[in-house]
Short mmCIF file of C-alpha atoms in Angstrom, two decimals:
data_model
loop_
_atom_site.label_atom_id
_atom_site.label_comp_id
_atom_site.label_asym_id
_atom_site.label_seq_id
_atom_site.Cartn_x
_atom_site.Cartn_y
_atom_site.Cartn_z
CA UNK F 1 -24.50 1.39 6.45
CA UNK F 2 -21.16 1.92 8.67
CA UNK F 3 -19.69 4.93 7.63
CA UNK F 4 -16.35 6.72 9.18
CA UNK F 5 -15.94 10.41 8.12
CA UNK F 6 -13.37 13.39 8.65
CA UNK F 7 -14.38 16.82 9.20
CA UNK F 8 -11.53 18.47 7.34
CA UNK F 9 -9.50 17.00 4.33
CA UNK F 10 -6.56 18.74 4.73
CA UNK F 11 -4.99 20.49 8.06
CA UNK F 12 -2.17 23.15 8.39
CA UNK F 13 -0.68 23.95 11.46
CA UNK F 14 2.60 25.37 11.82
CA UNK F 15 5.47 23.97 13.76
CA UNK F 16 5.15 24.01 17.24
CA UNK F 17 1.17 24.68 17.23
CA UNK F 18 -1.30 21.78 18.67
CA UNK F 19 -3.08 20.20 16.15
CA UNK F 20 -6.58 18.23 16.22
CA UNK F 21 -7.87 16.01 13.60
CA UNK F 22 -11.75 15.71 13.99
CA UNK F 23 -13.51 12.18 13.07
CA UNK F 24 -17.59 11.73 13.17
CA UNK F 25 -18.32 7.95 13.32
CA UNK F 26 -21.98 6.61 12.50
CA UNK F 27 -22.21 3.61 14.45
CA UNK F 28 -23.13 3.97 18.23
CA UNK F 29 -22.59 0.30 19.11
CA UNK F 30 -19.14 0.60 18.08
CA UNK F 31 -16.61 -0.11 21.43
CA UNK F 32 -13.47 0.48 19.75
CA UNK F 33 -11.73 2.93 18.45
CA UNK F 34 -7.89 3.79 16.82
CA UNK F 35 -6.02 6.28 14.51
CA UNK F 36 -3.82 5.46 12.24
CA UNK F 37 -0.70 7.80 10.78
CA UNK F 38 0.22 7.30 7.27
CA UNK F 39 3.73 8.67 5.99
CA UNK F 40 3.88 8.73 2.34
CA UNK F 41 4.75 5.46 0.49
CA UNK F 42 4.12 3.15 3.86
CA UNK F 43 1.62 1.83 5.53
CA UNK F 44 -0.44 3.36 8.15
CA UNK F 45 0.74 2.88 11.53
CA UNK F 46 -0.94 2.06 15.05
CA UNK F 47 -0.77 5.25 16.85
CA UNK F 48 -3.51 5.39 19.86
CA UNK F 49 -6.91 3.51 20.56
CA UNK F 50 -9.60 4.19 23.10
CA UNK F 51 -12.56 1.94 24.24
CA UNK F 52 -16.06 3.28 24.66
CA UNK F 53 -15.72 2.81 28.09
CA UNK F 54 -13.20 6.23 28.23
CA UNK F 55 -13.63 8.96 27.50
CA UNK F 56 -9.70 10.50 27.04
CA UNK F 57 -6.52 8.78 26.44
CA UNK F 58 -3.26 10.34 26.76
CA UNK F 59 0.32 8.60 24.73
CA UNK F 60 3.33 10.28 24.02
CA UNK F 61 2.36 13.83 22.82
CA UNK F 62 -0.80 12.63 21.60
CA UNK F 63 -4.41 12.21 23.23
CA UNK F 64 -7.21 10.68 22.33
CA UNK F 65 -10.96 12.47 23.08
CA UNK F 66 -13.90 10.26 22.92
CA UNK F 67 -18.00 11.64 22.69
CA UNK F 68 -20.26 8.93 22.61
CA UNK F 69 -23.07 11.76 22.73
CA UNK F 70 -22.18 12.86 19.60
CA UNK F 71 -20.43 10.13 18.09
CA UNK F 72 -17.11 12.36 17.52
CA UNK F 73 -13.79 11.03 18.21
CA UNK F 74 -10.59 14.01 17.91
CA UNK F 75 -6.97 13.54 17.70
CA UNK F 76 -4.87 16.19 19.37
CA UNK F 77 -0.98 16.45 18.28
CA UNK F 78 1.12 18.56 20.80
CA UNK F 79 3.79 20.44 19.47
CA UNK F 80 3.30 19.63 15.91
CA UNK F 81 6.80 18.63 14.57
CA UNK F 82 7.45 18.53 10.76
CA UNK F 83 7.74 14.39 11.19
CA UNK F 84 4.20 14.62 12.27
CA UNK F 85 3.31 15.71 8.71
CA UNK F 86 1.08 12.51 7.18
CA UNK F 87 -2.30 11.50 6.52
CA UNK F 88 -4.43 10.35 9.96
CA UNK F 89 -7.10 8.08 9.50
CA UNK F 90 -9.62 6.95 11.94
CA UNK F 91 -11.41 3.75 12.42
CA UNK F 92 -14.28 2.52 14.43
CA UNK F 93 -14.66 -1.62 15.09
CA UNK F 94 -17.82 -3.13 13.10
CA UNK F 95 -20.59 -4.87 15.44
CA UNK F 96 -21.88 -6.84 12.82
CA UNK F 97 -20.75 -10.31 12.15
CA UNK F 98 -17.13 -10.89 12.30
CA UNK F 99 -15.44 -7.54 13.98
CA UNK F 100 -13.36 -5.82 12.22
CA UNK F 101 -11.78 -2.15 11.43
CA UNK F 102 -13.74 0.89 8.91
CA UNK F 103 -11.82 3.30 8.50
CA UNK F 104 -12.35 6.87 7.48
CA UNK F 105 -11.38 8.54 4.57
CA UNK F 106 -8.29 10.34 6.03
CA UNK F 107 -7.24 13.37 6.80
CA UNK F 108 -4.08 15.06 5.79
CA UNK F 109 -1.80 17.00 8.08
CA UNK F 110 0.57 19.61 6.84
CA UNK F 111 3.11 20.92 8.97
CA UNK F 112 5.38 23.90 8.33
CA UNK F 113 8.55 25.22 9.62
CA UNK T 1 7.51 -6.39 16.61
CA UNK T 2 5.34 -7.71 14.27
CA UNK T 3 6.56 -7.62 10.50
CA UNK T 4 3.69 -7.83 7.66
CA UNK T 5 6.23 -8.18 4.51
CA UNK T 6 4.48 -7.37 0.77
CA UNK T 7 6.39 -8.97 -1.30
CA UNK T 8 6.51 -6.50 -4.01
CA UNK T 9 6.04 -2.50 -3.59
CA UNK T 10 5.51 -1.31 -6.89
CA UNK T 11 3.67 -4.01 -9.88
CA UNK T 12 2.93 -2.97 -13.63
CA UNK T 13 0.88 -5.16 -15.19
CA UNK T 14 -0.85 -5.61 -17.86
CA UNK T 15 -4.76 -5.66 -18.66
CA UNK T 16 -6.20 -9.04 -18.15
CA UNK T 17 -2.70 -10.78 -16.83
CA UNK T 18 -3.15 -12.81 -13.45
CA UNK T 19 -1.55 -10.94 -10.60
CA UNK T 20 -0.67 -12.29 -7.37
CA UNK T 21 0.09 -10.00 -4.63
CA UNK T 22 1.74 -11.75 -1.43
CA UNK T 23 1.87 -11.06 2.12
CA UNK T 24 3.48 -12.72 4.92
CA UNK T 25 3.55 -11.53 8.65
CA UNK T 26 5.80 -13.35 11.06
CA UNK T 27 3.81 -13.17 14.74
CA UNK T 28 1.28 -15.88 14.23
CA UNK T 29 -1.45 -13.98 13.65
CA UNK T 30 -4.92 -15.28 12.89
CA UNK T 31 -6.78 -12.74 11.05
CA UNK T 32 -5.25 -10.99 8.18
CA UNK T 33 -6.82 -8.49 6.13
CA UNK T 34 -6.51 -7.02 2.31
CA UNK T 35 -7.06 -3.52 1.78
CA UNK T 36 -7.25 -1.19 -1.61
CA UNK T 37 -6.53 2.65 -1.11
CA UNK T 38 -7.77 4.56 -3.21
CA UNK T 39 -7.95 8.97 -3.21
CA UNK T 40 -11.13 9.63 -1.30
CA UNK T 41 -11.80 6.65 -0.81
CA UNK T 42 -9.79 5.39 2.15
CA UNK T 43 -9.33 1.72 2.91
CA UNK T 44 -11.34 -0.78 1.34
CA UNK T 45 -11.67 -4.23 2.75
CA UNK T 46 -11.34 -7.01 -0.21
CA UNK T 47 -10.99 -10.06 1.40
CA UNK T 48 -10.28 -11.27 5.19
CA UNK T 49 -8.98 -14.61 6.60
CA UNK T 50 -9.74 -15.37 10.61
CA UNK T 51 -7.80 -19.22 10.00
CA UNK T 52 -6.03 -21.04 7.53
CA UNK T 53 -8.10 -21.86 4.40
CA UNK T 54 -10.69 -19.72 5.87
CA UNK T 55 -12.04 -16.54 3.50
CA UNK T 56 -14.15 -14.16 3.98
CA UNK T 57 -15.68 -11.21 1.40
CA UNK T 58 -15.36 -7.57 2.10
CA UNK T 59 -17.00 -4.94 1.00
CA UNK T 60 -15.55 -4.83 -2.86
CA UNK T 61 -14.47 -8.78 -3.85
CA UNK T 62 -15.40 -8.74 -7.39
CA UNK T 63 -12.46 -9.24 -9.62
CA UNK T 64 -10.20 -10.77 -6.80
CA UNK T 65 -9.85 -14.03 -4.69
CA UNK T 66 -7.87 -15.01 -2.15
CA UNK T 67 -5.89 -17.95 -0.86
CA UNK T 68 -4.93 -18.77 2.98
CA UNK T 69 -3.06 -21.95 2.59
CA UNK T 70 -0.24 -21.49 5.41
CA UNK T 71 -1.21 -19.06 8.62
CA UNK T 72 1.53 -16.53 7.63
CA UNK T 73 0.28 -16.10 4.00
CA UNK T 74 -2.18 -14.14 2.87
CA UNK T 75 -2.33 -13.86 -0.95
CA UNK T 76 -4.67 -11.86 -2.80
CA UNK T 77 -5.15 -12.51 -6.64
CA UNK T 78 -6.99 -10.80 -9.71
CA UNK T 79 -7.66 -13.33 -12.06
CA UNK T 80 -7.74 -10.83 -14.90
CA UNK T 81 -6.66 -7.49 -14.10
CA UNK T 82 -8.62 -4.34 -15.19
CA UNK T 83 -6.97 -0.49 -15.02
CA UNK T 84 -9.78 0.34 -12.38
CA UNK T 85 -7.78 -2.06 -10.38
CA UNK T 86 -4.90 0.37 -10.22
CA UNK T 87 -4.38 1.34 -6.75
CA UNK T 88 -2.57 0.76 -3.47
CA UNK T 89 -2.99 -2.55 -1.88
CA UNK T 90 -2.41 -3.32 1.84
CA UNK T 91 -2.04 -6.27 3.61
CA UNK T 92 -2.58 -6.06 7.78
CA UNK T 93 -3.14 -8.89 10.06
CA UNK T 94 -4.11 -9.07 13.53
CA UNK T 95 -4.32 -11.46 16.86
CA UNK T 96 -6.97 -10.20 19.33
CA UNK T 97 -8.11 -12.09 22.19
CA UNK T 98 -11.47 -14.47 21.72
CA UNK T 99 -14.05 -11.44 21.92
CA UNK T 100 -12.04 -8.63 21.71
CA UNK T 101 -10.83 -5.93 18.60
CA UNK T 102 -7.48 -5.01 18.51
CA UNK T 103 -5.68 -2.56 15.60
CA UNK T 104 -4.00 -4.35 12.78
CA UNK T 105 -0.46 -3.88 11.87
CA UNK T 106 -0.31 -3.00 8.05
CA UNK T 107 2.61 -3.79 5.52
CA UNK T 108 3.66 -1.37 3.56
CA UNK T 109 1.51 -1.76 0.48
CA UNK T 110 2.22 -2.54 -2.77
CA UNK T 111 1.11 0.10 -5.57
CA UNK T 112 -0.04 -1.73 -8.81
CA UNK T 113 -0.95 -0.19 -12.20
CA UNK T 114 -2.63 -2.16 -14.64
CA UNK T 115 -1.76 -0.31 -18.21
#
């Protein structure tokens, strides 16, 4: 079936370093893609999406990477700041029947001082 | 912004009690979603709504329903809680255009232990 998966469980950067949080999806006709923060006790929150049809997209401090070759998607945090510390999941839009979001398992992102 | 408001954040209940867990989002979305997290797991998709009285089964229904009855509401239900129903629940709903996927905006969950 669908499956979403994270290379690494946990990642520690310190402070100031670039981070990227690695995500290998399993479906190839999926067109949509997002990551998600999660700060402890809340919910996870929109932070970028890309469609299949790019390959990068940039936000604020954040980009997006996209290989459809080898179904990888990456999240790349510049200037890791402590506030950045949280789990990041991906997720990948389902092509069958109604469309909707699986997610990955998450990956959490330690960041020292 | 859109708000997605669980009503409650942290639940004890007990084993085989009915528990309602409510969510309301205030944008007029069409499509709302229940989640449960759970360590290693990630998200889980229970239940999903695309209209009012519309429902739809995830990927792990057994033990809960649902019940659409207004567009903003979105209530999930156990009719007879269990402990392996202990976990984080999250609510999300979304409004994408006719043939499009958008990302959901996500309340901010309501933990529930069943003792």
């Amino acid at each position: 079936g669908e499956s979403v998966g994270l290379h690494l469980p946990t990642l520690s950067v310190q402070e100031g370093d670039n981070s990227i949080i690695n995500c290998a999806y399993s479906n190839s006709a999926s067109d949509y893609f997002i990551w998600y923060k999660q700060e402890s006790g809340k919910g996870p929150q929109f932070i970028i999406d890309i469609r299949s049809n790019m390959d990068k997209r940039q936000g604020q401090r954040v980009t997006v990477l996209l290989n459809k070759t080898v179904k990888h998607l990456s999240l790349q945090i510049a200037a890791t700041q402590p506030g950045d510390s949280a789990v990041y999941f991906c997720a990948e839009n389902s092509k069958t029947g109604f469309q909707k979001l699986v997610f990955g398992t998450g990956t959490r992102l330690l960041v020292s001082p | 912004d859109v708000k997605v408001t669980q009503s409650s954040r942290y639940l004890v209940k007990r084993t085989g009690e009915k528990v309602f867990l409510e969510c309301v989002q205030d944008m007029d979305h069409e499509n709302m979603f229940w989640y449960r997290q759970d360590p290693g797991l990630g998200l889980r998709l229970i239940y999903f709504s695309y209209d009012v009285k519309m429902k739809e089964k995830g990927d792990i229904p057994e033990g809960y329903s649902v019940s659409r009855e207004k567009k903003e509401r979105f209530s999930l239900i156990l009719e007879s809680a269990s402990t392996n129903q202990t976990s984080m629940y999250l609510c999300a709903s979304s409004s994408p255009p006719r043939g499009q996927i958008y990302g959901y905006t996500f309340g901010s969950g309501t933990r529930l232990t069943v003792v």
